PDB file of C-alpha atoms in Angstrom:
ATOM      1  CA  ASN X 264      -7.147 -12.057 -23.861  1.00  0.00           C
ATOM      2  CA  TYR X 265      -5.544 -14.781 -21.720  1.00  0.00           C
ATOM      3  CA  SER X 266      -7.659 -14.149 -18.649  1.00  0.00           C
ATOM      4  CA  ASP X 267     -10.940 -14.154 -20.565  1.00  0.00           C
ATOM      5  CA  SER X 268     -10.068 -17.433 -22.322  1.00  0.00           C
ATOM      6  CA  THR X 269      -9.230 -19.014 -18.953  1.00  0.00           C
ATOM      7  CA  ILE X 270     -12.641 -18.022 -17.627  1.00  0.00           C
ATOM      8  CA  GLU X 271     -14.306 -19.390 -20.759  1.00  0.00           C
ATOM      9  CA  VAL X 272     -12.562 -22.755 -20.315  1.00  0.00           C
ATOM     10  CA  MET X 273     -13.529 -22.885 -16.636  1.00  0.00           C
ATOM     11  CA  LEU X 274     -17.160 -22.131 -17.437  1.00  0.00           C
ATOM     12  CA  ASP X 275     -17.148 -24.779 -20.204  1.00  0.00           C
ATOM     13  CA  LEU X 276     -15.842 -27.345 -17.706  1.00  0.00           C
ATOM     14  CA  CYS X 277     -18.831 -26.554 -15.480  1.00  0.00           C
ATOM     15  CA  SER X 278     -21.126 -27.915 -18.174  1.00  0.00           C
ATOM     16  CA  PHE X 279     -19.872 -31.522 -17.711  1.00  0.00           C
ATOM     17  CA  GLN X 280     -22.288 -32.079 -14.803  1.00  0.00           C
ATOM     18  CA  ASN X 281     -19.472 -33.240 -12.488  1.00  0.00           C
ATOM     19  CA  GLN X 282     -19.901 -31.705  -9.044  1.00  0.00           C
ATOM     20  CA  HIS X 283     -16.192 -31.797  -8.092  1.00  0.00           C
ATOM     21  CA  VAL X 284     -15.047 -30.308 -11.413  1.00  0.00           C
ATOM     22  CA  THR X 285     -17.772 -27.635 -11.282  1.00  0.00           C
ATOM     23  CA  LYS X 286     -16.865 -26.700  -7.701  1.00  0.00           C
ATOM     24  CA  ALA X 287     -13.148 -26.460  -8.531  1.00  0.00           C
ATOM     25  CA  CYS X 288     -13.812 -24.444 -11.703  1.00  0.00           C
ATOM     26  CA  LEU X 289     -16.117 -21.972  -9.989  1.00  0.00           C
ATOM     27  CA  SER X 290     -13.626 -21.596  -7.162  1.00  0.00           C
ATOM     28  CA  LEU X 291     -10.923 -20.787  -9.702  1.00  0.00           C
ATOM     29  CA  VAL X 292     -13.176 -18.311 -11.537  1.00  0.00           C
ATOM     30  CA  VAL X 293     -14.049 -16.520  -8.285  1.00  0.00           C
ATOM     31  CA  ARG X 294     -10.380 -16.369  -7.268  1.00  0.00           C
ATOM     32  CA  ASN X 295      -9.427 -15.078 -10.714  1.00  0.00           C
ATOM     33  CA  MET X 296     -12.087 -12.374 -10.615  1.00  0.00           C
ATOM     34  CA  SER X 297     -11.251 -11.266  -7.050  1.00  0.00           C
ATOM     35  CA  GLN X 298      -7.561 -11.016  -7.914  1.00  0.00           C
ATOM     36  CA  ARG X 299      -8.438  -8.944 -10.955  1.00  0.00           C
ATOM     37  CA  VAL X 300     -10.521  -6.544  -8.847  1.00  0.00           C
ATOM     38  CA  SER X 301      -7.785  -6.165  -6.228  1.00  0.00           C
ATOM     39  CA  LEU X 302      -5.159  -5.688  -8.954  1.00  0.00           C
ATOM     40  CA  MET X 303      -7.230  -3.001 -10.643  1.00  0.00           C
ATOM     41  CA  SER X 304      -7.750  -1.304  -7.286  1.00  0.00           C
ATOM     42  CA  ALA X 305      -4.010  -1.396  -6.589  1.00  0.00           C
ATOM     43  CA  LEU X 306      -3.201  -0.064 -10.052  1.00  0.00           C
ATOM     44  CA  LYS X 307      -5.430   2.961  -9.441  1.00  0.00           C
ATOM     45  CA  ASP X 308      -3.057   3.954  -6.631  1.00  0.00           C
ATOM     46  CA  VAL X 309       0.082   3.660  -8.760  1.00  0.00           C
ATOM     47  CA  GLN X 310       1.704   6.928  -9.679  1.00  0.00           C
ATOM     48  CA  ILE X 311       4.346   7.127 -12.347  1.00  0.00           C
ATOM     49  CA  LEU X 312       6.574  10.059 -11.582  1.00  0.00           C
ATOM     50  CA  VAL X 313       8.388  10.980 -14.769  1.00  0.00           C
ATOM     51  CA  PHE X 314      10.010  14.273 -13.893  1.00  0.00           C
ATOM     52  CA  PRO X 315      12.528  14.787 -11.073  1.00  0.00           C
ATOM     53  CA  GLU X 316      10.429  17.702  -9.802  1.00  0.00           C
ATOM     54  CA  ALA X 317       7.428  15.366  -9.410  1.00  0.00           C
ATOM     55  CA  VAL X 318       9.576  12.950  -7.405  1.00  0.00           C
ATOM     56  CA  LYS X 319      10.674  15.858  -5.196  1.00  0.00           C
ATOM     57  CA  VAL X 320       7.028  16.884  -4.604  1.00  0.00           C
ATOM     58  CA  TYR X 321       6.131  13.261  -3.829  1.00  0.00           C
ATOM     59  CA  HIS X 322       8.892  12.863  -1.219  1.00  0.00           C
ATOM     60  CA  GLU X 323       8.324  16.272   0.337  1.00  0.00           C
ATOM     61  CA  THR X 324       4.599  15.568   0.624  1.00  0.00           C
ATOM     62  CA  GLN X 325       5.306  12.249   2.342  1.00  0.00           C
ATOM     63  CA  PHE X 326       7.655  14.042   4.739  1.00  0.00           C
ATOM     64  CA  VAL X 327       5.081  16.762   5.475  1.00  0.00           C
ATOM     65  CA  ILE X 328       2.353  14.177   6.134  1.00  0.00           C
ATOM     66  CA  LYS X 329       4.531  12.309   8.640  1.00  0.00           C
ATOM     67  CA  LYS X 330       5.729  15.488  10.299  1.00  0.00           C
ATOM     68  CA  LEU X 331       2.241  17.011  10.634  1.00  0.00           C
ATOM     69  CA  GLY X 332       1.038  13.773  12.199  1.00  0.00           C
ATOM     70  CA  SER X 333       3.819  13.877  14.770  1.00  0.00           C
ATOM     71  CA  LEU X 334       3.229  17.579  15.501  1.00  0.00           C
ATOM     72  CA  HIS X 335      -0.464  17.111  16.294  1.00  0.00           C
ATOM     73  CA  LYS X 336       0.116  16.280  19.992  1.00  0.00           C
ATOM     74  CA  GLN X 337       2.475  19.225  20.390  1.00  0.00           C
ATOM     75  CA  LEU X 338      -0.081  21.528  18.785  1.00  0.00           C
ATOM     76  CA  ASN X 339      -2.720  20.295  21.225  1.00  0.00           C
ATOM     77  CA  ALA X 340      -0.285  21.145  24.022  1.00  0.00           C
ATOM     78  CA  ASP X 341       0.099  24.677  22.550  1.00  0.00           C
ATOM     79  CA  LYS X 342       3.858  24.495  22.021  1.00  0.00           C
ATOM     80  CA  SER X 343       4.882  27.588  20.066  1.00  0.00           C
ATOM     81  CA  GLU X 344       7.689  25.853  18.143  1.00  0.00           C
ATOM     82  CA  ALA X 345       5.144  23.296  16.892  1.00  0.00           C
ATOM     83  CA  TYR X 346       3.003  26.114  15.467  1.00  0.00           C
ATOM     84  CA  GLN X 347       6.022  27.587  13.714  1.00  0.00           C
ATOM     85  CA  GLU X 348       7.060  24.248  12.270  1.00  0.00           C
ATOM     86  CA  ALA X 349       3.538  23.352  11.131  1.00  0.00           C
ATOM     87  CA  GLY X 350       3.178  26.757   9.474  1.00  0.00           C
ATOM     88  CA  ALA X 351       6.494  26.300   7.672  1.00  0.00           C
ATOM     89  CA  LEU X 352       5.486  22.821   6.490  1.00  0.00           C
ATOM     90  CA  LEU X 353       2.164  24.077   5.157  1.00  0.00           C
ATOM     91  CA  ALA X 354       3.884  26.990   3.411  1.00  0.00           C
ATOM     92  CA  ARG X 355       6.352  24.528   1.899  1.00  0.00           C
ATOM     93  CA  ILE X 356       3.706  22.395   0.207  1.00  0.00           C
ATOM     94  CA  THR X 357       1.483  25.358  -0.612  1.00  0.00           C
ATOM     95  CA  GLY X 358       4.296  26.679  -2.793  1.00  0.00           C
ATOM     96  CA  TYR X 359       3.815  23.707  -5.103  1.00  0.00           C
ATOM     97  CA  LEU X 360       0.127  24.547  -5.499  1.00  0.00           C
ATOM     98  CA  VAL X 361       0.435  28.178  -6.558  1.00  0.00           C
ATOM     99  CA  GLU X 362       0.773  29.185 -10.182  1.00  0.00           C
ATOM    100  CA  SER X 363       3.804  31.324 -10.978  1.00  0.00           C
ATOM    101  CA  LEU X 364       6.285  31.947 -13.780  1.00  0.00           C
ATOM    102  CA  THR X 365       8.210  28.824 -12.800  1.00  0.00           C
ATOM    103  CA  ASN X 366       5.165  26.805 -11.740  1.00  0.00           C
ATOM    104  CA  LYS X 367       2.818  26.552 -14.728  1.00  0.00           C
ATOM    105  CA  ARG X 368      -0.835  25.524 -14.394  1.00  0.00           C
ATOM    106  CA  GLU X 369      -0.252  21.972 -15.690  1.00  0.00           C
ATOM    107  CA  ILE X 370       2.524  21.467 -13.119  1.00  0.00           C
ATOM    108  CA  VAL X 371       0.247  22.748 -10.344  1.00  0.00           C
ATOM    109  CA  VAL X 372      -2.463  20.270 -11.409  1.00  0.00           C
ATOM    110  CA  LYS X 373       0.063  17.405 -11.381  1.00  0.00           C
ATOM    111  CA  ASN X 374       1.291  18.482  -7.951  1.00  0.00           C
ATOM    112  CA  GLN X 375      -2.315  18.549  -6.708  1.00  0.00           C
ATOM    113  CA  ASN X 376      -2.841  15.005  -7.984  1.00  0.00           C
ATOM    114  CA  ILE X 377       0.324  13.774  -6.291  1.00  0.00           C
ATOM    115  CA  MET X 378      -0.703  15.347  -2.987  1.00  0.00           C
ATOM    116  CA  LEU X 379      -4.296  14.135  -3.152  1.00  0.00           C
ATOM    117  CA  ASN X 380      -3.180  10.588  -3.979  1.00  0.00           C
ATOM    118  CA  LEU X 381      -0.978  10.671  -0.891  1.00  0.00           C
ATOM    119  CA  ASP X 382      -3.949  11.939   1.194  1.00  0.00           C
ATOM    120  CA  VAL X 383      -2.237  15.130   2.329  1.00  0.00           C
ATOM    121  CA  ASP X 384      -5.695  16.522   3.018  1.00  0.00           C
ATOM    122  CA  LYS X 385      -6.143  14.258   6.070  1.00  0.00           C
ATOM    123  CA  PRO X 386      -3.432  15.795   8.285  1.00  0.00           C
ATOM    124  CA  VAL X 387      -4.467  19.266   7.123  1.00  0.00           C
ATOM    125  CA  ARG X 388      -8.081  18.550   8.101  1.00  0.00           C
ATOM    126  CA  ASN X 389      -6.801  17.279  11.445  1.00  0.00           C
ATOM    127  CA  LEU X 390      -5.124  20.660  11.966  1.00  0.00           C
ATOM    128  CA  LEU X 391      -8.351  22.420  11.084  1.00  0.00           C
ATOM    129  CA  GLY X 392     -10.112  20.222  13.617  1.00  0.00           C
ATOM    130  CA  LEU X 393      -8.042  21.550  16.518  1.00  0.00           C
ATOM    131  CA  TYR X 394     -10.277  23.212  19.070  1.00  0.00           C
ATOM    132  CA  LEU X 395     -10.314  26.970  18.637  1.00  0.00           C
ATOM    133  CA  GLU X 396     -11.392  28.364  21.968  1.00  0.00           C
ATOM    134  CA  ARG X 397     -12.990  31.768  21.889  1.00  0.00           C
ATOM    135  CA  ASP X 398     -13.159  34.554  24.440  1.00  0.00           C
ATOM    136  CA  THR X 399     -16.888  35.156  24.933  1.00  0.00           C
ATOM    137  CA  SER X 400     -16.539  38.007  27.442  1.00  0.00           C
ATOM    138  CA  ARG X 401     -17.550  40.620  24.852  1.00  0.00           C
ATOM    139  CA  ARG X 402     -20.677  38.683  23.976  1.00  0.00           C
ATOM    140  CA  ASP X 403     -21.420  38.117  27.666  1.00  0.00           C
ATOM    141  CA  ARG X 404     -21.367  41.915  28.185  1.00  0.00           C
ATOM    142  CA  GLY X 405     -23.943  42.280  25.403  1.00  0.00           C
ATOM    143  CA  GLU X 406     -21.569  43.635  22.764  1.00  0.00           C
ATOM    144  CA  LEU X 407     -22.242  42.653  19.164  1.00  0.00           C
ATOM    145  CA  GLU X 408     -18.579  42.264  18.278  1.00  0.00           C
ATOM    146  CA  ALA X 409     -17.209  38.900  17.164  1.00  0.00           C
ATOM    147  CA  ASP X 410     -15.603  36.674  19.776  1.00  0.00           C
ATOM    148  CA  LEU X 411     -11.822  36.875  19.915  1.00  0.00           C
ATOM    149  CA  PRO X 412      -9.803  33.668  19.693  1.00  0.00           C
ATOM    150  CA  VAL X 413      -7.994  32.702  22.886  1.00  0.00           C
ATOM    151  CA  ASN X 414      -5.150  31.073  20.969  1.00  0.00           C
ATOM    152  CA  LEU X 415      -3.927  33.333  18.150  1.00  0.00           C
ATOM    153  CA  PRO X 416      -1.233  30.961  16.783  1.00  0.00           C
ATOM    154  CA  ARG X 417      -3.823  28.185  16.461  1.00  0.00           C
ATOM    155  CA  ARG X 418      -6.204  30.532  14.649  1.00  0.00           C
ATOM    156  CA  ASP X 419      -3.433  31.689  12.306  1.00  0.00           C
ATOM    157  CA  LEU X 420      -2.424  28.127  11.546  1.00  0.00           C
TER     158      LEU X 420
END
């Protein structure tokens, strides 16, 4: 391996008891090792999309992530069209995660990996973090029924 032999040579040069050579060699070894770690980290994020359907899922997921991020303020402002659009976006990507005759289990697993690698769970968790106000009047009257949500579209989302 080229990289390993380079490190071996650098470590051998350290044995010559020359402070400048040792310092330069160790600096090169540290740089080599840190680049290797960052390269390996970057390679973990690389996705090779072989099938056109996987590319479609990848691009649609990116679109949904951006769109959900931009809709967050509108959802906080309780705009009904934002709820409709967010629901449609979630239904769109959920379709890739459900097994069917055309969507076999192995395809669903690949779609899950694509979406998780793109961190689609973050905007979805942000949606789940929206405040769901509840009507406590029933509880205040001493009834044992569950509180009703004040905002039904937010609950349904």
